[in-house]
Short mmCIF file of C-alpha atoms and ligand atoms in Angstrom, two decimals:
data_model
loop_
_atom_site.label_atom_id
_atom_site.label_comp_id
_atom_site.label_asym_id
_atom_site.label_seq_id
_atom_site.Cartn_x
_atom_site.Cartn_y
_atom_site.Cartn_z
CA UNK D 1 93.19 63.99 -53.04
CA UNK D 2 89.95 65.91 -53.56
CA UNK D 3 90.44 69.54 -52.58
CA UNK D 4 87.91 72.35 -52.91
CA UNK D 5 88.42 74.85 -55.72
CA UNK D 6 89.96 77.79 -53.82
CA UNK D 7 87.73 80.41 -55.44
CA UNK D 8 84.63 78.61 -54.06
CA UNK D 9 85.64 79.28 -50.46
CA UNK D 10 84.71 82.97 -50.57
CA UNK D 11 81.19 82.96 -51.95
CA UNK D 12 77.95 82.96 -49.97
CA UNK D 13 76.27 79.74 -48.85
CA UNK D 14 73.64 79.67 -51.61
CA UNK D 15 76.21 80.37 -54.32
CA UNK D 16 78.41 77.59 -52.95
CA UNK D 17 75.42 75.23 -52.76
CA UNK D 18 74.75 75.79 -56.47
CA UNK D 19 78.25 76.15 -57.91
CA UNK D 20 80.98 74.90 -55.57
CA UNK D 21 83.01 72.10 -57.08
CA UNK D 22 81.30 72.38 -60.44
CA UNK D 23 82.51 74.00 -63.62
CA UNK D 24 81.02 73.70 -67.13
CA UNK D 25 82.09 70.41 -68.71
CA UNK D 26 85.31 71.08 -70.69
CA UNK D 27 84.16 68.86 -73.60
CA UNK D 28 80.71 70.35 -74.29
CA UNK D 29 80.16 73.26 -71.94
CA UNK D 30 77.31 71.33 -70.26
CA UNK D 31 76.37 73.42 -67.24
CA UNK D 32 75.37 70.38 -65.20
CA UNK D 33 78.11 68.01 -64.12
CA UNK D 34 77.84 64.90 -66.34
CA UNK D 35 77.29 61.48 -64.78
CA UNK D 36 80.58 59.82 -65.62
CA UNK D 37 79.55 56.18 -65.90
CA UNK D 38 82.94 54.64 -66.38
CA UNK D 39 84.99 52.20 -64.36
CA UNK D 40 88.31 53.16 -65.91
CA UNK D 41 90.11 55.87 -67.90
CA UNK D 42 92.32 55.47 -70.95
CA UNK D 43 95.96 56.41 -70.36
CA UNK D 44 98.27 57.84 -73.01
CA UNK D 45 101.22 55.88 -71.72
CA UNK D 46 102.52 54.46 -68.46
CA UNK D 47 101.93 57.04 -65.72
CA UNK D 48 100.54 59.47 -68.30
CA UNK D 49 96.86 60.14 -67.53
CA UNK D 50 94.45 63.01 -66.94
CA UNK D 51 94.47 62.52 -63.15
CA UNK D 52 91.97 59.66 -63.28
CA UNK D 53 93.06 56.02 -63.39
CA UNK D 54 90.33 53.78 -61.96
CA UNK D 55 86.90 54.90 -60.73
CA UNK D 56 87.14 53.44 -57.22
CA UNK D 57 89.92 55.97 -56.65
CA UNK D 58 88.38 58.95 -58.43
CA UNK D 59 85.31 59.82 -60.48
CA UNK D 60 84.61 63.36 -61.73
CA UNK D 61 80.92 63.32 -60.69
CA UNK D 62 81.82 62.11 -57.21
CA UNK D 63 84.66 64.64 -57.06
CA UNK D 64 82.22 67.49 -57.78
CA UNK D 65 80.01 66.32 -54.88
CA UNK D 66 83.02 66.01 -52.57
CA UNK D 67 84.16 69.53 -53.39
CA UNK D 68 80.66 70.89 -53.07
CA UNK D 69 79.92 69.53 -49.59
CA UNK D 70 83.43 70.31 -48.35
CA UNK D 71 82.91 73.93 -49.44
CA UNK D 72 79.52 74.06 -47.69
CA UNK D 73 81.00 72.82 -44.40
CA UNK D 74 83.96 75.24 -44.60
CA UNK D 75 86.30 72.28 -45.14
CA UNK D 76 89.05 71.81 -47.71
CA UNK D 77 88.71 68.08 -48.49
CA UNK D 78 85.71 65.79 -49.02
CA UNK D 79 85.31 62.02 -49.40
CA UNK D 80 82.02 60.52 -50.53
CA UNK D 81 80.87 57.02 -49.60
CA UNK D 82 78.14 54.57 -50.55
CA UNK D 83 76.10 55.24 -47.38
CA UNK D 84 76.32 57.11 -44.10
CA UNK D 85 77.31 53.84 -42.44
CA UNK D 86 79.89 53.09 -45.13
CA UNK D 87 81.33 56.54 -44.42
CA UNK D 88 81.51 55.96 -40.68
CA UNK D 89 82.99 52.48 -41.15
CA UNK D 90 85.71 54.01 -43.34
CA UNK D 91 86.33 56.79 -40.80
CA UNK D 92 86.80 54.17 -38.10
CA UNK D 93 89.63 52.67 -40.17
CA UNK D 94 91.65 55.68 -39.02
CA UNK D 95 91.92 53.81 -35.69
CA UNK D 96 93.41 50.51 -34.56
CA UNK D 97 92.93 47.78 -31.95
CA UNK D 98 93.42 49.12 -28.44
CA UNK D 99 92.23 52.62 -29.31
CA UNK D 100 89.49 53.97 -27.07
CA UNK D 101 86.49 55.87 -28.40
CA UNK D 102 84.19 58.14 -26.40
CA UNK D 103 80.84 58.21 -28.16
CA UNK D 104 77.64 60.10 -27.37
CA UNK D 105 75.19 57.61 -25.89
CA UNK D 106 72.30 58.74 -28.07
CA UNK D 107 73.42 58.25 -31.66
CA UNK D 108 71.71 56.72 -34.68
CA UNK D 109 70.97 53.04 -33.90
CA UNK D 110 73.18 51.88 -36.77
CA UNK D 111 76.14 53.79 -35.33
CA UNK D 112 75.74 52.01 -31.99
CA UNK D 113 75.31 48.67 -33.82
CA UNK D 114 78.49 49.18 -35.89
CA UNK D 115 80.50 50.01 -32.78
CA UNK D 116 79.01 47.49 -30.37
CA UNK D 117 78.38 44.52 -32.65
CA UNK D 118 81.26 44.77 -35.11
CA UNK D 119 84.13 47.10 -34.26
CA UNK D 120 84.37 46.01 -30.61
CA UNK D 121 85.38 42.58 -31.96
CA UNK D 122 88.29 44.21 -33.77
CA UNK D 123 89.74 45.46 -30.49
CA UNK D 124 88.39 49.01 -30.44
CA UNK D 125 87.05 50.06 -27.04
CA UNK D 126 83.99 52.23 -26.57
CA UNK D 127 82.55 54.33 -23.77
CA UNK D 128 79.03 55.64 -24.42
CA UNK D 129 78.32 58.77 -22.41
CA UNK D 130 75.65 61.43 -22.06
CA UNK D 131 77.43 64.10 -24.09
CA UNK D 132 74.88 66.77 -23.09
CA UNK D 133 77.23 67.18 -20.15
CA UNK D 134 80.76 67.92 -21.48
CA UNK D 135 82.24 66.94 -18.11
CA UNK D 136 81.06 63.37 -18.67
CA UNK D 137 82.88 63.34 -21.98
CA UNK D 138 86.04 64.62 -20.27
CA UNK D 139 85.71 62.07 -17.46
CA UNK D 140 85.39 59.21 -19.95
CA UNK D 141 88.67 60.10 -21.70
CA UNK D 142 91.70 57.99 -20.78
CA UNK D 143 95.29 57.67 -21.97
CA UNK D 144 94.31 55.58 -25.03
CA UNK D 145 91.31 57.72 -26.08
CA UNK D 146 91.87 58.54 -29.75
CA UNK D 147 88.39 59.65 -30.78
CA UNK D 148 85.41 61.57 -29.45
CA UNK D 149 82.41 61.06 -31.71
CA UNK D 150 79.09 62.80 -31.28
CA UNK D 151 75.90 63.47 -33.14
CA UNK D 152 74.14 66.78 -32.48
CA UNK D 153 71.18 67.12 -32.54
CA UNK D 154 70.76 63.41 -31.89
CA UNK D 155 68.53 60.86 -33.51
CA UNK D 156 65.84 60.48 -32.19
CA UNK D 157 65.90 62.35 -28.86
CA UNK D 158 67.04 65.66 -30.40
CA UNK D 159 69.67 66.17 -27.69
CA UNK D 160 72.52 68.60 -28.19
CA UNK D 161 76.20 68.57 -27.40
CA UNK D 162 78.19 71.75 -26.81
CA UNK D 163 80.55 71.52 -29.78
CA UNK D 164 83.03 74.14 -28.56
CA UNK D 165 83.31 72.56 -25.11
CA UNK D 166 83.81 69.06 -26.48
CA UNK D 167 86.21 70.36 -29.14
CA UNK D 168 88.41 71.70 -26.35
CA UNK D 169 88.17 68.42 -24.42
CA UNK D 170 89.24 66.52 -27.55
CA UNK D 171 92.25 68.81 -28.00
CA UNK D 172 93.30 68.36 -24.38
CA UNK D 173 92.89 64.58 -24.70
CA UNK D 174 94.82 64.56 -27.98
CA UNK D 175 91.87 62.78 -29.57
CA UNK D 176 90.18 63.37 -32.92
CA UNK D 177 86.77 65.02 -32.72
CA UNK D 178 84.30 63.68 -35.28
CA UNK D 179 80.76 65.04 -35.60
CA UNK D 180 77.74 63.56 -37.38
CA UNK D 181 76.07 66.70 -38.75
CA UNK D 182 73.25 64.90 -40.57
CA UNK D 183 70.35 66.49 -38.65
CA UNK D 184 71.53 70.11 -38.70
CA UNK D 185 73.33 70.25 -42.10
CA UNK D 186 75.98 72.92 -42.75
CA UNK D 187 73.18 75.41 -43.37
CA UNK D 188 72.39 75.49 -39.64
CA UNK D 189 75.61 74.31 -38.01
CA UNK D 190 79.25 74.05 -39.02
CA UNK D 191 81.09 71.91 -36.47
CA UNK D 192 84.53 72.52 -38.01
CA UNK D 193 84.23 76.12 -36.76
CA UNK D 194 83.74 74.75 -33.23
CA UNK D 195 86.82 72.53 -33.16
CA UNK D 196 85.69 69.37 -34.96
CA UNK D 197 88.39 67.63 -37.01
CA UNK D 198 86.03 65.72 -39.28
CA UNK D 199 82.34 66.21 -40.06
CA UNK D 200 80.30 63.50 -41.72
CA UNK D 201 76.77 63.06 -43.05
CA UNK D 202 74.34 60.54 -44.23
CA UNK D 203 73.79 62.33 -47.57
CA UNK D 204 70.69 60.14 -47.81
CA UNK D 205 68.95 62.74 -45.63
CA UNK D 206 68.87 66.54 -45.96
CA UNK D 207 71.85 66.97 -48.29
CA UNK D 208 70.13 64.94 -51.01
CA UNK D 209 66.74 65.98 -49.69
CA UNK D 210 64.62 63.98 -52.11
CA UNK D 211 64.78 60.45 -50.69
CA UNK D 212 66.10 59.00 -53.92
CA UNK D 213 69.57 57.71 -53.03
CA UNK D 214 71.75 56.39 -50.20
CA UNK D 215 75.13 57.96 -49.49
CA UNK D 216 77.58 59.39 -47.00
CA UNK D 217 80.32 62.00 -46.99
CA UNK D 218 83.16 63.06 -44.68
CA UNK D 219 84.94 66.42 -44.83
CA UNK D 220 87.96 67.88 -43.08
CA UNK D 221 90.43 70.76 -43.16
CA UNK D 222 93.25 68.59 -41.86
CA UNK D 223 95.61 67.60 -44.72
CA UNK D 224 97.05 64.62 -42.88
CA UNK D 225 93.64 63.14 -42.06
CA UNK D 226 92.58 63.85 -45.65
CA UNK D 227 95.57 61.88 -47.01
CA UNK D 228 94.66 58.94 -44.82
CA UNK D 229 90.97 59.13 -45.73
CA UNK D 230 91.78 59.17 -49.40
CA UNK D 231 93.89 56.06 -48.91
CA UNK D 232 91.07 54.35 -46.96
CA UNK D 233 88.42 55.43 -49.49
CA UNK D 234 90.36 53.79 -52.31
CA UNK D 235 91.70 50.83 -50.33
CA UNK D 236 88.41 49.85 -48.66
CA UNK D 237 86.28 50.96 -51.60
CA UNK D 238 82.93 51.91 -50.02
CA UNK D 239 82.41 54.51 -52.75
CA UNK D 240 79.14 55.79 -54.24
CA UNK D 241 78.31 55.29 -57.89
CA UNK D 242 78.26 58.31 -60.22
CA UNK D 243 74.47 58.44 -60.49
CA UNK D 244 73.98 58.55 -56.70
CA UNK D 245 76.74 61.16 -56.48
CA UNK D 246 74.91 63.23 -59.07
CA UNK D 247 71.58 62.93 -57.24
CA UNK D 248 73.22 64.15 -54.04
CA UNK D 249 74.88 66.97 -55.95
CA UNK D 250 71.56 68.01 -57.46
CA UNK D 251 70.10 67.97 -53.94
CA UNK D 252 72.69 70.26 -52.41
CA UNK D 253 71.86 72.95 -55.02
CA UNK D 254 68.65 73.69 -53.10
CA UNK D 255 69.84 73.05 -49.54
CA UNK D 256 69.71 76.78 -48.70
CA UNK D 257 66.10 76.93 -49.96
CA UNK D 258 64.88 73.72 -48.38
CA UNK D 259 66.36 74.12 -44.89
CA UNK D 260 64.52 77.37 -44.01
CA UNK D 261 61.29 75.72 -45.19
CA UNK D 262 61.91 72.61 -43.03
CA UNK D 263 62.71 74.96 -40.15
CA UNK D 264 59.54 77.04 -40.61
CA UNK D 265 57.34 73.94 -40.66
CA UNK D 266 59.29 72.37 -37.78
CA UNK D 267 58.87 75.41 -35.54
CA UNK D 268 55.17 75.79 -36.28
CA UNK D 269 54.36 72.09 -35.88
CA UNK D 270 56.39 71.76 -32.67
CA UNK D 271 54.61 74.75 -31.12
CA UNK D 272 51.24 73.41 -32.25
CA UNK D 273 51.92 69.90 -30.91
CA UNK D 274 53.28 71.29 -27.63
CA UNK D 275 50.01 73.22 -27.21
CA UNK D 276 48.05 70.03 -27.82
CA UNK D 277 50.13 67.42 -25.99
CA UNK D 278 52.01 69.50 -23.42
CA UNK D 279 55.55 70.85 -23.68
CA UNK D 280 56.96 67.87 -21.77
CA UNK D 281 55.85 65.55 -24.57
CA UNK D 282 57.29 67.41 -27.54
CA UNK D 283 61.04 67.50 -28.12
CA UNK D 284 62.25 70.25 -30.45
CA UNK D 285 65.30 72.47 -29.84
CA UNK D 286 63.41 75.56 -31.03
CA UNK D 287 60.93 75.31 -28.16
CA UNK D 288 61.86 77.37 -25.13
CA UNK D 289 60.89 74.32 -23.06
CA UNK D 290 63.75 72.29 -24.64
CA UNK D 291 66.37 72.04 -21.86
CA UNK D 292 69.12 72.99 -24.31
CA UNK D 293 67.28 75.76 -26.16
CA UNK D 294 69.97 78.32 -25.27
CA UNK D 295 72.75 76.09 -26.59
CA UNK D 296 70.71 75.48 -29.75
CA UNK D 297 70.45 79.26 -30.28
CA UNK D 298 74.19 79.62 -29.67
CA UNK D 299 75.57 76.96 -31.97
CA UNK D 300 72.83 76.56 -34.57
CA UNK D 301 71.39 79.11 -36.99
CA UNK D 302 68.04 77.30 -37.10
CA UNK D 303 66.38 74.31 -35.50
CA UNK D 304 65.38 72.24 -38.53
CA UNK D 305 62.51 69.90 -39.19
CA UNK D 306 63.00 67.03 -36.73
CA UNK D 307 60.53 66.69 -33.86
CA UNK D 308 60.03 63.80 -31.44
CA UNK D 309 56.75 63.29 -29.62
CA UNK D 310 56.11 61.11 -26.59
CA UNK D 311 52.72 59.40 -26.77
CA UNK D 312 53.02 57.13 -23.74
CA UNK D 313 52.35 53.71 -25.25
CA UNK D 314 53.13 51.75 -28.40
CA UNK D 315 49.39 51.36 -29.07
CA UNK D 316 48.86 55.10 -29.06
CA UNK D 317 51.93 55.61 -31.23
CA UNK D 318 50.68 53.00 -33.68
CA UNK D 319 47.23 54.59 -33.75
CA UNK D 320 48.66 58.01 -34.60
CA UNK D 321 51.06 56.58 -37.20
CA UNK D 322 48.19 54.73 -38.87
CA UNK D 323 46.05 57.87 -39.03
CA UNK D 324 48.63 60.22 -40.51
CA UNK D 325 47.90 60.99 -44.17
CA UNK D 326 50.38 63.63 -45.37
CA UNK D 327 53.15 62.24 -43.14
CA UNK D 328 54.09 58.75 -44.36
CA UNK D 329 55.19 56.00 -41.99
CA UNK D 330 58.73 55.22 -43.13
CA UNK D 331 62.35 55.03 -42.00
CA UNK D 332 64.65 57.93 -42.90
CA UNK D 333 64.29 61.70 -42.73
CA UNK D 334 65.31 64.94 -44.34
CA UNK D 335 63.40 64.64 -47.61
CA UNK D 336 61.00 67.21 -49.01
CA UNK D 337 58.14 64.89 -48.04
CA UNK D 338 57.07 64.54 -44.39
CA UNK D 339 57.84 61.21 -42.74
CA UNK D 340 56.93 59.72 -39.39
CA UNK D 341 58.68 56.81 -37.70
CA UNK D 342 58.72 54.72 -34.55
CA UNK D 343 62.38 54.69 -33.40
CA UNK D 344 61.99 51.79 -30.93
CA UNK D 345 60.93 49.36 -33.67
CA UNK D 346 62.56 51.02 -36.69
CA UNK D 347 65.73 53.16 -36.65
CA UNK D 348 66.80 52.11 -33.14
CA UNK D 349 65.55 48.50 -33.10
CA UNK D 350 69.18 47.35 -33.03
CA UNK D 351 69.74 49.10 -29.67
CA UNK D 352 69.10 46.59 -26.83
CA UNK D 353 65.76 47.09 -25.03
CA UNK D 354 67.23 48.02 -21.64
CA UNK D 355 69.60 50.50 -23.26
CA UNK D 356 66.75 52.07 -25.23
CA UNK D 357 64.73 52.36 -22.04
CA UNK D 358 67.55 54.00 -20.08
CA UNK D 359 68.11 56.50 -22.90
CA UNK D 360 64.43 57.40 -23.12
CA UNK D 361 63.71 55.83 -26.52
CA UNK D 362 60.34 54.57 -25.36
CA UNK D 363 57.71 52.48 -27.12
CA UNK D 364 55.53 55.60 -27.22
CA UNK D 365 58.08 57.82 -28.98
CA UNK D 366 57.23 58.97 -32.51
CA UNK D 367 59.74 60.87 -34.65
CA UNK D 368 58.53 63.35 -37.24
CA UNK D 369 60.59 64.62 -40.15
CA UNK D 370 58.71 67.73 -41.27
CA UNK D 371 58.89 68.12 -45.02
CA UNK D 372 58.25 71.26 -47.01
CA UNK D 373 54.59 70.75 -47.87
CA UNK D 374 52.08 73.53 -47.09
CA UNK D 375 52.02 74.11 -43.36
CA UNK D 376 48.21 74.13 -43.18
CA UNK D 377 48.08 70.62 -44.60
CA UNK D 378 50.64 69.39 -42.10
CA UNK D 379 48.78 71.04 -39.22
CA UNK D 380 45.46 69.49 -40.31
CA UNK D 381 47.16 66.13 -40.66
CA UNK D 382 48.58 66.14 -37.13
CA UNK D 383 45.30 67.52 -35.77
CA UNK D 384 43.28 64.61 -37.15
CA UNK D 385 45.96 62.01 -36.31
CA UNK D 386 46.66 63.19 -32.74
CA UNK D 387 42.98 63.89 -31.99
C1 PLP I 1 72.14 60.74 -37.85
C2 PLP I 1 72.42 59.60 -38.80
N1 PLP I 1 73.69 59.28 -39.09
C3 PLP I 1 73.99 58.27 -39.94
C4 PLP I 1 72.98 57.52 -40.52
C5 PLP I 1 73.34 56.38 -41.45
O1 PLP I 1 73.19 56.77 -42.77
P1 PLP I 1 72.81 55.80 -43.98
O2 PLP I 1 71.41 55.32 -43.73
O3 PLP I 1 72.94 56.67 -45.19
O4 PLP I 1 73.78 54.67 -43.98
C6 PLP I 1 71.65 57.82 -40.27
C7 PLP I 1 70.57 57.05 -40.89
O5 PLP I 1 69.41 57.17 -40.52
C8 PLP I 1 71.36 58.89 -39.36
O6 PLP I 1 70.09 59.24 -39.06
#
């Protein structure tokens, strides 16, 4: 089972980002972890191998990534997957028919789709609640609740959940607490310190940071869950290839440099847009007008680069999206380049219309992922597009 290298646990975040899980290649001294493109490993005799038997079970490049992200999240074990959804699907194999799941109502559209359109048919039961209010999470828990799963901040409404409060509720309910930390990254928020049992990511986003691969990763400090996850990872096989693992690993080396830059641009653009469009129409946890600004300051070290803007109608949203020049209209987020998207027709199209409406994912909502380009260029771009 992949375990962090103990000496990595004590260094600072930037040092961990660059070095954790990686040691010079024993064969050549190569400082960068090689991309081990192999499906299998030669064995000296029966049961006599170097710890690697078949690459679905273990691959040294993937192992370096798993150790690296686990060390960044303050975890001891990491398990990488072929996508964020593949990761979540594998996590859900910890549960069985009849188990009840309390899930934040505003999660990535694909998370809702996996739960509502696939896993419900396997006998798992789901309650979707507004997890901004911990009491609603507590009220939704019943005798067969085995999991509380939340995303904070959420995609795309940038809503927060009080991690410590929900961590305590999960303990009382004897349920696992799993957190999607994709938006904040471990640089700004470490849910394991607030009582989460497992943290997972779409590594496609900020951890990779360069929009050049798809991946997911789950980390934990719990040895028993780690044993089970290792079994699931090998048995179900939703593993990433070595090249994608390497791209993610190269990305995490600069996480501590990229995140403050996303945060700087995010803060400045959110304030600028709020001045232009009114505070009610700009959702960003760093704005004092965000209803959960105090919680954001308490449990996050920064606010990141994700902003949502309410433009009233789909036509107006489309007009702005067409005009943007530095921001590109595309799904996804968290890369060095700025992206803009229309959640209702893109990332959250799989959420039924009435559900989207009740959540507040309107036809006029535009989501911005602020990259790390020069701020002046981003400001000019939104000025001309939102004119
Ligand atoms: C918050 C969040 N979690 C999970 C996912 C799913 O990740 P992937 O696209 O890598 O499968 C996404 C994708 O947009 C996301 O935004």
